[in-house]
mmCIF file of the C-alpha atoms, coordinates in Angstrom:
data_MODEL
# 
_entry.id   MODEL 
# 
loop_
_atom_site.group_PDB 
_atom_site.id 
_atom_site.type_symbol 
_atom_site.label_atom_id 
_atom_site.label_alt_id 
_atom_site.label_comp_id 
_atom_site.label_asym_id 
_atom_site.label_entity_id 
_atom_site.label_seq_id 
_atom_site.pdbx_PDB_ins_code 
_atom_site.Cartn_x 
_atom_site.Cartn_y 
_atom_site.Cartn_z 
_atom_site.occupancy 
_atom_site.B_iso_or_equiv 
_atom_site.pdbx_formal_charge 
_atom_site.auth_seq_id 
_atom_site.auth_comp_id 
_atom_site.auth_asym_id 
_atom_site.auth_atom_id 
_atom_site.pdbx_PDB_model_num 
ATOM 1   C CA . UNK A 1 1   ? 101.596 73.321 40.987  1.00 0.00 ? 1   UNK A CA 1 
ATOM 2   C CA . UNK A 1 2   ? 103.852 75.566 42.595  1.00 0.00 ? 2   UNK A CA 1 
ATOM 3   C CA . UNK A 1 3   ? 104.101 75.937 46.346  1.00 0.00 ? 3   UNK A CA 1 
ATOM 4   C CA . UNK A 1 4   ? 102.144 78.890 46.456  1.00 0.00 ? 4   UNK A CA 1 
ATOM 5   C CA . UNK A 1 5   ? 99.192  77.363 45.232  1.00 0.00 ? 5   UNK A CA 1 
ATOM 6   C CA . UNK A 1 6   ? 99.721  74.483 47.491  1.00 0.00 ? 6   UNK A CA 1 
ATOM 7   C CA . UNK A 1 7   ? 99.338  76.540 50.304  1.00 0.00 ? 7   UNK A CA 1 
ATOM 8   C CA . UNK A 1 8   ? 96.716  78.273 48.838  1.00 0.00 ? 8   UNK A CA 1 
ATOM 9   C CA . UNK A 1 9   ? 94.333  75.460 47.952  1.00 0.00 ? 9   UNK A CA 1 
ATOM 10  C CA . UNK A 1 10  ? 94.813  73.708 51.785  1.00 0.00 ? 10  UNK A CA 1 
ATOM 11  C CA . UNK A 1 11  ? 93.663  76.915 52.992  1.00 0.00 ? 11  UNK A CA 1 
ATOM 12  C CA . UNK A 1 12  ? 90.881  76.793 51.047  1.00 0.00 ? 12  UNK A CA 1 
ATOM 13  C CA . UNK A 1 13  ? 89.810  73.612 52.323  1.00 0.00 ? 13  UNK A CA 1 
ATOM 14  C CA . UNK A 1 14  ? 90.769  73.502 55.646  1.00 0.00 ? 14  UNK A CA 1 
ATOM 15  C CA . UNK A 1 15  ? 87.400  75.129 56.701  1.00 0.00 ? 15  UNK A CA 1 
ATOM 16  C CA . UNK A 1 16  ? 85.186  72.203 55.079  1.00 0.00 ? 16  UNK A CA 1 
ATOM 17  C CA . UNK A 1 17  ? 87.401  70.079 56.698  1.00 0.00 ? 17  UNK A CA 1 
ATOM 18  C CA . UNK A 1 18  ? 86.952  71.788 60.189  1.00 0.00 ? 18  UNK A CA 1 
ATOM 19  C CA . UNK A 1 19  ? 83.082  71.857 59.321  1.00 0.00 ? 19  UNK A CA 1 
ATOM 20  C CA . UNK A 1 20  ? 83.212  68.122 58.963  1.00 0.00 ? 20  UNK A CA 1 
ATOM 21  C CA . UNK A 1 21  ? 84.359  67.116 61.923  1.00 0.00 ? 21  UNK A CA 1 
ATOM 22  C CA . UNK A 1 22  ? 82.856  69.590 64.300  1.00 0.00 ? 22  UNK A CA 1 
ATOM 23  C CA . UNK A 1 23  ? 79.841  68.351 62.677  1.00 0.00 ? 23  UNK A CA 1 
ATOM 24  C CA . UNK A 1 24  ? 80.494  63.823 63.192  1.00 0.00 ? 24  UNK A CA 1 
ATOM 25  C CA . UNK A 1 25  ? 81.908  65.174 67.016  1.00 0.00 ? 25  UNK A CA 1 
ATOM 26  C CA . UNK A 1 26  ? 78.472  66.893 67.230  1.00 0.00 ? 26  UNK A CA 1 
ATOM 27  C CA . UNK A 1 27  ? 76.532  63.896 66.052  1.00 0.00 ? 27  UNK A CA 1 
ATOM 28  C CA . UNK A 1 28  ? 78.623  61.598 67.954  1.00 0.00 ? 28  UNK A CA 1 
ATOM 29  C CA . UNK A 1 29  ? 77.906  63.944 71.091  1.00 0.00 ? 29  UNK A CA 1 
ATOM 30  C CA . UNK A 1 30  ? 74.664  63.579 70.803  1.00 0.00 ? 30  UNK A CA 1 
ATOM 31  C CA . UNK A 1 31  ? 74.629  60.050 70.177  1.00 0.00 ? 31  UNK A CA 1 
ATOM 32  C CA . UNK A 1 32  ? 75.872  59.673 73.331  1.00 0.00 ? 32  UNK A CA 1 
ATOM 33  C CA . UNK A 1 33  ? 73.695  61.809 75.257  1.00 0.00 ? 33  UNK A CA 1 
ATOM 34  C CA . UNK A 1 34  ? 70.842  59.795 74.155  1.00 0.00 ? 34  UNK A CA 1 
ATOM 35  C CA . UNK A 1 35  ? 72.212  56.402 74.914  1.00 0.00 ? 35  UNK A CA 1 
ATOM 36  C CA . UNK A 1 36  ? 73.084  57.756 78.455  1.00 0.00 ? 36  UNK A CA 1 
ATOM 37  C CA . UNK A 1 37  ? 69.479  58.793 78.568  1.00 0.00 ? 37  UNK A CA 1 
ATOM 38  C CA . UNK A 1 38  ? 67.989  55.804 77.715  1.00 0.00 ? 38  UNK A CA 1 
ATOM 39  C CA . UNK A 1 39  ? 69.679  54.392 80.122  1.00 0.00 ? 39  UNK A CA 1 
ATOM 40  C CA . UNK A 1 40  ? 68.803  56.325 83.163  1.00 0.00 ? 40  UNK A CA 1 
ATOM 41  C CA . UNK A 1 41  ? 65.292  55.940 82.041  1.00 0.00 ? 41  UNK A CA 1 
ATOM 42  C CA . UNK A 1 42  ? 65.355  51.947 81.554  1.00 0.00 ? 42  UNK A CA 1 
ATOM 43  C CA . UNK A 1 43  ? 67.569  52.022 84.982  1.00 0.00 ? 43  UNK A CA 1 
ATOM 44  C CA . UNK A 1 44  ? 64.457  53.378 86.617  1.00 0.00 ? 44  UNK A CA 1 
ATOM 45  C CA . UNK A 1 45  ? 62.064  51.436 85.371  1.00 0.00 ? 45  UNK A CA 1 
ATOM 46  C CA . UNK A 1 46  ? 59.440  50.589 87.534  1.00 0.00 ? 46  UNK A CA 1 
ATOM 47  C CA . UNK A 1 47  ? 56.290  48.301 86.586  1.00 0.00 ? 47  UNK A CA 1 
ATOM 48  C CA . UNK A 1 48  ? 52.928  49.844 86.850  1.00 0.00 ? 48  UNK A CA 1 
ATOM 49  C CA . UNK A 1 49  ? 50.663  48.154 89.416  1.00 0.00 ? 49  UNK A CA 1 
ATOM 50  C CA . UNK A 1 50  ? 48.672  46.848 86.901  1.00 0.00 ? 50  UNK A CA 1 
ATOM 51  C CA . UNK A 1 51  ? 51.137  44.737 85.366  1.00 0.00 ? 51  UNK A CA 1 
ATOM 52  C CA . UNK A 1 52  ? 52.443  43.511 88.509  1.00 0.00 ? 52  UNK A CA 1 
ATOM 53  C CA . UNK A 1 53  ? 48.977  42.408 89.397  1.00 0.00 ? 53  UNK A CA 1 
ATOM 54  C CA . UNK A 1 54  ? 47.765  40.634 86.910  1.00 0.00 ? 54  UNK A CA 1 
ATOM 55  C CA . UNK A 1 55  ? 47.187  37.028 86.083  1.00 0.00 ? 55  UNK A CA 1 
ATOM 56  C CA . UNK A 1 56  ? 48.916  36.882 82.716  1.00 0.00 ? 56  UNK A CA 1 
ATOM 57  C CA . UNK A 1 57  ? 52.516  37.846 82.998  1.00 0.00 ? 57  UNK A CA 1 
ATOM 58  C CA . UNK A 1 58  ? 52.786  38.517 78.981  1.00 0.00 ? 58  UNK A CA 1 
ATOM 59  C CA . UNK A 1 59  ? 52.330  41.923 79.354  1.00 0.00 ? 59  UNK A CA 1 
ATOM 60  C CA . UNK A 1 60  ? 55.003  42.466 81.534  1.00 0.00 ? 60  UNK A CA 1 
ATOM 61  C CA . UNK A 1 61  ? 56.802  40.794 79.496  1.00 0.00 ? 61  UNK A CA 1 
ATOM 62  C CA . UNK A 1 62  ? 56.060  42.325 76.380  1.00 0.00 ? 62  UNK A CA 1 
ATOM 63  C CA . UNK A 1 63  ? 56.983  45.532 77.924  1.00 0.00 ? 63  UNK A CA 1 
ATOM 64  C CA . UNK A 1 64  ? 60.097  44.222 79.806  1.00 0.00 ? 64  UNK A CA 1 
ATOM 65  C CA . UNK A 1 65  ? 61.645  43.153 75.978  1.00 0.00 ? 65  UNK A CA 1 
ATOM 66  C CA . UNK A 1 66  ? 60.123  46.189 74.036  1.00 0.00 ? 66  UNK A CA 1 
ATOM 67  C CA . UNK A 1 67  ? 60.480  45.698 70.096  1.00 0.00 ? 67  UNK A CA 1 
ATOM 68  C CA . UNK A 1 68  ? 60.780  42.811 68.795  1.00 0.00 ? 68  UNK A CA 1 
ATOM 69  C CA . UNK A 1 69  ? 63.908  42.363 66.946  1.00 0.00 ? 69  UNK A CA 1 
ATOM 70  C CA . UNK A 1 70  ? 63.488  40.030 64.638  1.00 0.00 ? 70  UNK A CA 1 
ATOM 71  C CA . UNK A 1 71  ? 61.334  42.779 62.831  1.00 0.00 ? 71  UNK A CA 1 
ATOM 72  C CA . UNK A 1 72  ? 62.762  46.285 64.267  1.00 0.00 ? 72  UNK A CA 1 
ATOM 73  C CA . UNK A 1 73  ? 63.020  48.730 61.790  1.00 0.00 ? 73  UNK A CA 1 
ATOM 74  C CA . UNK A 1 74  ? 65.921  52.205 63.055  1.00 0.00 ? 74  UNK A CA 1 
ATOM 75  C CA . UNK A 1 75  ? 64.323  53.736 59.851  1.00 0.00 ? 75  UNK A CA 1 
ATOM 76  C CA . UNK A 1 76  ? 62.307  57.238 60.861  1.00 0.00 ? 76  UNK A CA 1 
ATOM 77  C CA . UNK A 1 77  ? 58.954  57.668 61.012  1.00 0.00 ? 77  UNK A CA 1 
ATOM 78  C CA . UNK A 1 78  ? 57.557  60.664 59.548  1.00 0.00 ? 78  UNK A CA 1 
ATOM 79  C CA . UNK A 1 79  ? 53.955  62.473 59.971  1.00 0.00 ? 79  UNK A CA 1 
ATOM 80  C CA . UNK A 1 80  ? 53.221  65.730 58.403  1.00 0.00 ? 80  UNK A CA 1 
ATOM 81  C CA . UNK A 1 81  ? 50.195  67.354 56.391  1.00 0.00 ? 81  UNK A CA 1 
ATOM 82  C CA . UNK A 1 82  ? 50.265  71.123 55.012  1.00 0.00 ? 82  UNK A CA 1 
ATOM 83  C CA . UNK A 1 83  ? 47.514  73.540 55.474  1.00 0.00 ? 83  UNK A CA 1 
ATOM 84  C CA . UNK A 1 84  ? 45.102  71.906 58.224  1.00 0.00 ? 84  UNK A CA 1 
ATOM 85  C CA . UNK A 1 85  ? 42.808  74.184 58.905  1.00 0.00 ? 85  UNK A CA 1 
ATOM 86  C CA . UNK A 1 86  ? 41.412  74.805 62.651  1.00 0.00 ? 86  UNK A CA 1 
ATOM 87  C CA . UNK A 1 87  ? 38.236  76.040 63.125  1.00 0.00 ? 87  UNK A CA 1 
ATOM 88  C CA . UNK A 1 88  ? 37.678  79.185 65.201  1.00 0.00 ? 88  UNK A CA 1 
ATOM 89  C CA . UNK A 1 89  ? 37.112  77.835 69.242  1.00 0.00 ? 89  UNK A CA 1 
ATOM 90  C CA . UNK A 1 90  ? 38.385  74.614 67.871  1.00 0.00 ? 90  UNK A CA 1 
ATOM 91  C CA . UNK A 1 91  ? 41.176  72.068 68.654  1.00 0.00 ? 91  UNK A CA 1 
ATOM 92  C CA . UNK A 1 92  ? 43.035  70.113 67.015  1.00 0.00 ? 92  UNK A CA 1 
ATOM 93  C CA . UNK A 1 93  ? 44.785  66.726 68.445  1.00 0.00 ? 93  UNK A CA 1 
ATOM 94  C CA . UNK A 1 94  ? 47.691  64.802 66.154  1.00 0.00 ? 94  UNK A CA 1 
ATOM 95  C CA . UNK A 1 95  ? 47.836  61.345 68.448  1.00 0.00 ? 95  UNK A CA 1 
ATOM 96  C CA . UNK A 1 96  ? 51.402  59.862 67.648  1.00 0.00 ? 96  UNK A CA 1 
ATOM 97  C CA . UNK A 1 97  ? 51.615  56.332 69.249  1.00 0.00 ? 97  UNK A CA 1 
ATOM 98  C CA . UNK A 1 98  ? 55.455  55.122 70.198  1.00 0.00 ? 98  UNK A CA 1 
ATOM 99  C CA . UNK A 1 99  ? 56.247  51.722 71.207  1.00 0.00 ? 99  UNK A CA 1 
ATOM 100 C CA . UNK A 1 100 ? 59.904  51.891 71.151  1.00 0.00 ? 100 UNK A CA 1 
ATOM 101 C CA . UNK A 1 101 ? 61.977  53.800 73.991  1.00 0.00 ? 101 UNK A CA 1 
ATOM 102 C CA . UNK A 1 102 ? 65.091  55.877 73.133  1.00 0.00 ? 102 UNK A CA 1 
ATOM 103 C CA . UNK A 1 103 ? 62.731  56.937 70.224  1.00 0.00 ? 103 UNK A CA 1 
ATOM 104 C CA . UNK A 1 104 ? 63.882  60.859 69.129  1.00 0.00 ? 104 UNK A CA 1 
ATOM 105 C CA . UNK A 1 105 ? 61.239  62.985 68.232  1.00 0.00 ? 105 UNK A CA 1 
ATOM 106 C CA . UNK A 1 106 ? 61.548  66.119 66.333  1.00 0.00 ? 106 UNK A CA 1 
ATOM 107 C CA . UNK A 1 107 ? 58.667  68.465 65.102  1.00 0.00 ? 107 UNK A CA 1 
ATOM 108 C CA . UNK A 1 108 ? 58.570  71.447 62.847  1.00 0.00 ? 108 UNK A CA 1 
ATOM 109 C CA . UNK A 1 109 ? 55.129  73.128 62.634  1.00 0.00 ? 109 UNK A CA 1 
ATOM 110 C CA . UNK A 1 110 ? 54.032  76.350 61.228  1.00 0.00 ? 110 UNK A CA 1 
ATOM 111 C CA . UNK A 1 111 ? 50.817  78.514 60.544  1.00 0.00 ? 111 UNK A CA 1 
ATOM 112 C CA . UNK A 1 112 ? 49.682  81.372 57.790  1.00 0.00 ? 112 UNK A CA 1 
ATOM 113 C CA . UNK A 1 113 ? 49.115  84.405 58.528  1.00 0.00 ? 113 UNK A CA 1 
ATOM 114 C CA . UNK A 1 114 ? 48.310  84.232 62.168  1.00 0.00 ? 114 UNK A CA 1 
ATOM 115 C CA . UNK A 1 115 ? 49.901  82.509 65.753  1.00 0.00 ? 115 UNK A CA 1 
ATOM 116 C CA . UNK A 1 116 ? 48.162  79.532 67.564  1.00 0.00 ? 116 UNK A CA 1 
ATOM 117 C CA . UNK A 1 117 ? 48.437  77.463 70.484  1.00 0.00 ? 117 UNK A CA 1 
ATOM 118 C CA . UNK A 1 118 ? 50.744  74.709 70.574  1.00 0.00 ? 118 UNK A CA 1 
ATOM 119 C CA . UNK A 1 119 ? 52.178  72.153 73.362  1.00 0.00 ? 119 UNK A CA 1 
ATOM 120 C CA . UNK A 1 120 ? 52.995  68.739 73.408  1.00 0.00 ? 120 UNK A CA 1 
ATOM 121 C CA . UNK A 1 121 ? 51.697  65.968 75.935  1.00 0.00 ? 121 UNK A CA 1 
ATOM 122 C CA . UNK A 1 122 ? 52.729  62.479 76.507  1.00 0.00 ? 122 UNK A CA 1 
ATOM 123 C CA . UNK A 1 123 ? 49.799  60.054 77.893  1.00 0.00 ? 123 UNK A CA 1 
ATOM 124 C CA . UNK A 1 124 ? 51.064  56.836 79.877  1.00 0.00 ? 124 UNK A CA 1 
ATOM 125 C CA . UNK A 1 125 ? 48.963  54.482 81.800  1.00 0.00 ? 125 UNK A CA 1 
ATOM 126 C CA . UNK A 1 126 ? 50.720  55.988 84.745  1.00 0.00 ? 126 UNK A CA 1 
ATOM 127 C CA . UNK A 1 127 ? 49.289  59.491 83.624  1.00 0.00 ? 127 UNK A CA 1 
ATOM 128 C CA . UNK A 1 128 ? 50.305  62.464 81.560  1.00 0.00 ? 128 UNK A CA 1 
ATOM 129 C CA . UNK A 1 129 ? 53.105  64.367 81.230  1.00 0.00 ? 129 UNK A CA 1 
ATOM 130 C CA . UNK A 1 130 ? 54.095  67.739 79.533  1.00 0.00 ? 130 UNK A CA 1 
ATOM 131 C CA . UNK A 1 131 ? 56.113  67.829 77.339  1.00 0.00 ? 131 UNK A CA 1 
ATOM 132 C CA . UNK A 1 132 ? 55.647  71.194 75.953  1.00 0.00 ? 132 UNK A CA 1 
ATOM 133 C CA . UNK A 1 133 ? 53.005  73.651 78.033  1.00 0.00 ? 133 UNK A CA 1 
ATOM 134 C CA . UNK A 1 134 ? 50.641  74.759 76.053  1.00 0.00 ? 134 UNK A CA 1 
ATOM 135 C CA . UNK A 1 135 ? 50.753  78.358 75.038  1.00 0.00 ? 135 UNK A CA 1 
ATOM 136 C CA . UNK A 1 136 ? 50.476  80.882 72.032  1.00 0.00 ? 136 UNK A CA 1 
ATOM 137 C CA . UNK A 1 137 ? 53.147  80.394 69.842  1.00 0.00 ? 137 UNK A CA 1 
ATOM 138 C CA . UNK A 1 138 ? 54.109  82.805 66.840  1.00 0.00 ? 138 UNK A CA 1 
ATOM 139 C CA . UNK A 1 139 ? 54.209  80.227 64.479  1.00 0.00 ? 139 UNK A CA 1 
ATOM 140 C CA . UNK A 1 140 ? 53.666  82.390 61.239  1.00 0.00 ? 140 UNK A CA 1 
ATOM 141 C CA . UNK A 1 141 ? 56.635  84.455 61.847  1.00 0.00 ? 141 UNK A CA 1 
ATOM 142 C CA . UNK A 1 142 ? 59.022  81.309 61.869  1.00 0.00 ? 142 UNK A CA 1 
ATOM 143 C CA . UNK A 1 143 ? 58.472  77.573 62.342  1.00 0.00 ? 143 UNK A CA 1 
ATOM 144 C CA . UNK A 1 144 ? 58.503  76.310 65.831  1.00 0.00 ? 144 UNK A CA 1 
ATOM 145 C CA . UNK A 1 145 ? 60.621  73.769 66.332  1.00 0.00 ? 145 UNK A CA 1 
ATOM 146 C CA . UNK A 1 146 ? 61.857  71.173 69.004  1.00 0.00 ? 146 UNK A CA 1 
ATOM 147 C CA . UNK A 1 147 ? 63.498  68.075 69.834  1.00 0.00 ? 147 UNK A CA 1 
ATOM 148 C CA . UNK A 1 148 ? 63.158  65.282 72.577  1.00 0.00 ? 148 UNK A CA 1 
ATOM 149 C CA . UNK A 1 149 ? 63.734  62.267 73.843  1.00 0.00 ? 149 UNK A CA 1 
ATOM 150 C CA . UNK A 1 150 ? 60.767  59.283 74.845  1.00 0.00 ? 150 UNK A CA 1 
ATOM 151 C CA . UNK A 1 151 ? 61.969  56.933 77.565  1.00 0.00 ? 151 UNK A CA 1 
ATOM 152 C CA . UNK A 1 152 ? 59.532  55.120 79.106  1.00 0.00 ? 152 UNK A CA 1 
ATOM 153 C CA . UNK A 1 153 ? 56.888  53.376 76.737  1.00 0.00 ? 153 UNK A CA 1 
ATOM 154 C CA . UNK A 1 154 ? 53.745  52.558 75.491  1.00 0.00 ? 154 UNK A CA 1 
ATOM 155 C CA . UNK A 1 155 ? 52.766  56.182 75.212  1.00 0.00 ? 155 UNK A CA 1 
ATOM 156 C CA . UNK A 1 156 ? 50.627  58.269 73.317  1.00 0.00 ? 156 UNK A CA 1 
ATOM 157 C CA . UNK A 1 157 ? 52.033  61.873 71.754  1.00 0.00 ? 157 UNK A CA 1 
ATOM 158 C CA . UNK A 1 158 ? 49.941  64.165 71.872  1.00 0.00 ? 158 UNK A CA 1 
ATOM 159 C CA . UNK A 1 159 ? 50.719  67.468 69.360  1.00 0.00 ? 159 UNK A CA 1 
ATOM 160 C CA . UNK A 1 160 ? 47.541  70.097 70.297  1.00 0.00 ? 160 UNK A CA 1 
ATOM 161 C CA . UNK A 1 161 ? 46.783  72.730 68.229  1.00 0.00 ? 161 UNK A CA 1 
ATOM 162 C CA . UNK A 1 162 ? 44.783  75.312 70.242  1.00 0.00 ? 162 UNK A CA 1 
ATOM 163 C CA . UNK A 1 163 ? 42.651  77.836 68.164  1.00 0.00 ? 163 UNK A CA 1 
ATOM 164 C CA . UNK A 1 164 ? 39.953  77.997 70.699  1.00 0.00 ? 164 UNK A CA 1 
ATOM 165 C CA . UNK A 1 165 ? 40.838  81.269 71.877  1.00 0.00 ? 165 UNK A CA 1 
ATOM 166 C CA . UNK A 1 166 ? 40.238  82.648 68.550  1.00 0.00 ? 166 UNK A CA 1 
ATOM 167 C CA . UNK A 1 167 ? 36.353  83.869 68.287  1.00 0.00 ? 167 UNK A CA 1 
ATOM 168 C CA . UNK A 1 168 ? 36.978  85.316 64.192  1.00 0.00 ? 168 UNK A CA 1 
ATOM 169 C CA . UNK A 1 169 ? 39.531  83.298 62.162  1.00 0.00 ? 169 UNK A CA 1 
ATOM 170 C CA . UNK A 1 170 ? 40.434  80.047 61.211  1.00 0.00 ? 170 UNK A CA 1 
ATOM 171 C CA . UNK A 1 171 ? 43.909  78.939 61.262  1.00 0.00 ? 171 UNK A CA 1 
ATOM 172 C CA . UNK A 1 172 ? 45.675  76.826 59.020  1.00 0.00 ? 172 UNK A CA 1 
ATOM 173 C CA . UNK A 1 173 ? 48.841  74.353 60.078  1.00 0.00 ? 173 UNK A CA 1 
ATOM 174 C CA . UNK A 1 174 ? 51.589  72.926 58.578  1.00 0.00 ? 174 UNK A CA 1 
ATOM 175 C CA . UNK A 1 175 ? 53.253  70.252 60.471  1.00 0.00 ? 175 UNK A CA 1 
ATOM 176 C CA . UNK A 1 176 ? 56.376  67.350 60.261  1.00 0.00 ? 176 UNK A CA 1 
ATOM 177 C CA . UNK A 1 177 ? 56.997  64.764 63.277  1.00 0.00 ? 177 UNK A CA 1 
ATOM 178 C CA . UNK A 1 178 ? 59.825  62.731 62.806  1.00 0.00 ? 178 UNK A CA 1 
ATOM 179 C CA . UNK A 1 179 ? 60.198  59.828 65.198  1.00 0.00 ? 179 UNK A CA 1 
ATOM 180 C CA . UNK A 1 180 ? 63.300  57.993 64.770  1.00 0.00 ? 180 UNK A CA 1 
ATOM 181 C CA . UNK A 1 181 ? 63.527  54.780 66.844  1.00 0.00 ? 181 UNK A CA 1 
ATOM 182 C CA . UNK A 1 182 ? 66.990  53.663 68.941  1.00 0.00 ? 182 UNK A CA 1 
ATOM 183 C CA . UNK A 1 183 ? 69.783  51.866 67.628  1.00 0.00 ? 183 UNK A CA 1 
ATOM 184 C CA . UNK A 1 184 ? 69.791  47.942 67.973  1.00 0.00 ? 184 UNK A CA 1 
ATOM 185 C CA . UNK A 1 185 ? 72.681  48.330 70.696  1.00 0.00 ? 185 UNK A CA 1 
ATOM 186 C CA . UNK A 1 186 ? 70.616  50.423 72.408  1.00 0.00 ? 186 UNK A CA 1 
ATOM 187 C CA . UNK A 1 187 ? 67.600  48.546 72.493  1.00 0.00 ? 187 UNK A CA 1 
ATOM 188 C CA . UNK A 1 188 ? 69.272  45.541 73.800  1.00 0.00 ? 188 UNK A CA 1 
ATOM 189 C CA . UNK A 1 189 ? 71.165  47.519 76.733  1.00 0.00 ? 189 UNK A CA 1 
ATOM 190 C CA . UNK A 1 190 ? 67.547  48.838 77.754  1.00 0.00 ? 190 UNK A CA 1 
ATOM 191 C CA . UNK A 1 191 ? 65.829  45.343 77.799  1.00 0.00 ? 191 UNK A CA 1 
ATOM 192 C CA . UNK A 1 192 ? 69.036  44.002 79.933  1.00 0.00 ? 192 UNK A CA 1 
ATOM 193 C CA . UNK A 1 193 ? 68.292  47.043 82.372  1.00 0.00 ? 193 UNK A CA 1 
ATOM 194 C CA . UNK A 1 194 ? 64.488  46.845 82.097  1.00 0.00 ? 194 UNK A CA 1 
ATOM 195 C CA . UNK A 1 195 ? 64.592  43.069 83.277  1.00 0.00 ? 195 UNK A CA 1 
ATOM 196 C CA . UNK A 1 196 ? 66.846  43.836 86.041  1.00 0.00 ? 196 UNK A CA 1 
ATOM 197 C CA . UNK A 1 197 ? 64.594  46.070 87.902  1.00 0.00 ? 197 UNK A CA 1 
ATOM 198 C CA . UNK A 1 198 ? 61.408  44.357 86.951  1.00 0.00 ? 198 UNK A CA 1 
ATOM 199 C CA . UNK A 1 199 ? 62.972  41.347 88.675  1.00 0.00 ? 199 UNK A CA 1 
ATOM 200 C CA . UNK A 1 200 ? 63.438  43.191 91.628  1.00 0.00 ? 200 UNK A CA 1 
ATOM 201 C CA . UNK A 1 201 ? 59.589  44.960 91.559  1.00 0.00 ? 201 UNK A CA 1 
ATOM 202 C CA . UNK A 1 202 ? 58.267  41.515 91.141  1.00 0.00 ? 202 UNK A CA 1 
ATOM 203 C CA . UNK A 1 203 ? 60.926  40.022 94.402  1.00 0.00 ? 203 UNK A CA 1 
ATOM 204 C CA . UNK A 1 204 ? 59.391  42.984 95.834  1.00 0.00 ? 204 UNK A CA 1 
ATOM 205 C CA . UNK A 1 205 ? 56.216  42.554 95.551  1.00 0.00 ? 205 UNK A CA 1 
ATOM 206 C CA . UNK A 1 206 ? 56.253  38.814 96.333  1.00 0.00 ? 206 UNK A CA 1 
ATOM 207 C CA . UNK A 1 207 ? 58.014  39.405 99.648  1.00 0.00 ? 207 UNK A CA 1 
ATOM 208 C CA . UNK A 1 208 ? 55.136  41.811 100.615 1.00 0.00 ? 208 UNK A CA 1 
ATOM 209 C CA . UNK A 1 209 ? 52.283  39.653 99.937  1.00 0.00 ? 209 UNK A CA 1 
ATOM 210 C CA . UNK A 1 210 ? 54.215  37.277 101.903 1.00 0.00 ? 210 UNK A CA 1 
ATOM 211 C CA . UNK A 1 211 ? 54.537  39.217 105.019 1.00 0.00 ? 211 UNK A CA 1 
ATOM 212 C CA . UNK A 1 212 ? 50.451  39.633 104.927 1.00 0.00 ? 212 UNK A CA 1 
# 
């Protein structure tokens, strides 16, 4: 090979290497972000009232440790279905439950033909949250698509699709929910910070019903 073609041929691959690590520094980027997430979440952690209350301390327990990791499985969950129709001045709910925090959830959804409402809604025993408002979305131009992070758990996703505005046509919806858990490392930092500040709700609380 002459040096011509030498130079030639690490031109030529010079931009796939480039590509390949802007990519792994993106990844690793984001990687980051969400352990630095998880742990401003876990850092605040505050026990419900109910929890704190109660007779049986397994609950708070149970939600102090999170997964169990004698059986935790990283390995995404996905949910998706092609084609559900929604009746005209209907709704319909997709109820995703996730017990793990630090979980990532991504979603993909689009309709034929015509738009739809769409929003996203996290239910807690401490009340709900939006995740995505509500609204008309133009869906059967291009997929909609999104990306977020669940920190404190049990909660219930909610994905709504809204067609109740819609007196004449159905609507039909094509959806994928991936919900990939944390890393073990992760998982353990969180329970370590979770235990911290339930130790100091439940000092807390004990020093109040002391001063009654």
């Amino acid at each position: 090979m002459t040096a011509k073609e030498v130079v030639e041929e690490d031109a030529a691959t010079a931009p796939e290497s480039d590509t390949a690590t802007a990519e792994e520094e993106a990844i690793d980027l984001e990687a980051r972000a969400i352990a630095e997430a998880m742990q401003s979440a876990d850092a605040s952690y505050v026990p419900s009232p109910s929890l704190l209350s109660a007779d049986d301390s397994a609950p708070l327990l149970a939600q102090v440790d999170g997964p169990d990791l004698t059986i935790f499985n990283s390995k995404p969950n996905v949910y998706q279905a092609k084609a559900v129709p929604v009746h005209l001045r209907a709704k319909l709910d997709i109820p995703i439950h996730v017990s793990a925090g630090g979980s990532v959830v991504e979603y993909e959804i689009n309709t034929s033909l015509y738009d739809i409402g769409f929003g996203v809604t996290a239910e807690r025993e401490e009340g709900i949250t939006n995740v995505k408002e509500n609204s008309r979305v133009d869906s059967h131009l291009e997929p909609v698509t999104g990306k977020f992070l669940v920190g404190s758990v049990p909660c219930a996703l909610v994905f709504s699709f809204d067609n109740e505005y819609s007196w004449f046509r159905e609507k039909k919806v094509s959806y994928k929910i991936t919900v990939t858990p944390p890393n073990v490392e992760n998982v353990v930092t969180g329970r370590r910070l979770r235990a911290k500040k339930a130790l100091e709700a439940v000092e807390k609380d004990q020093a109040e019903m002391d001063e009654r």
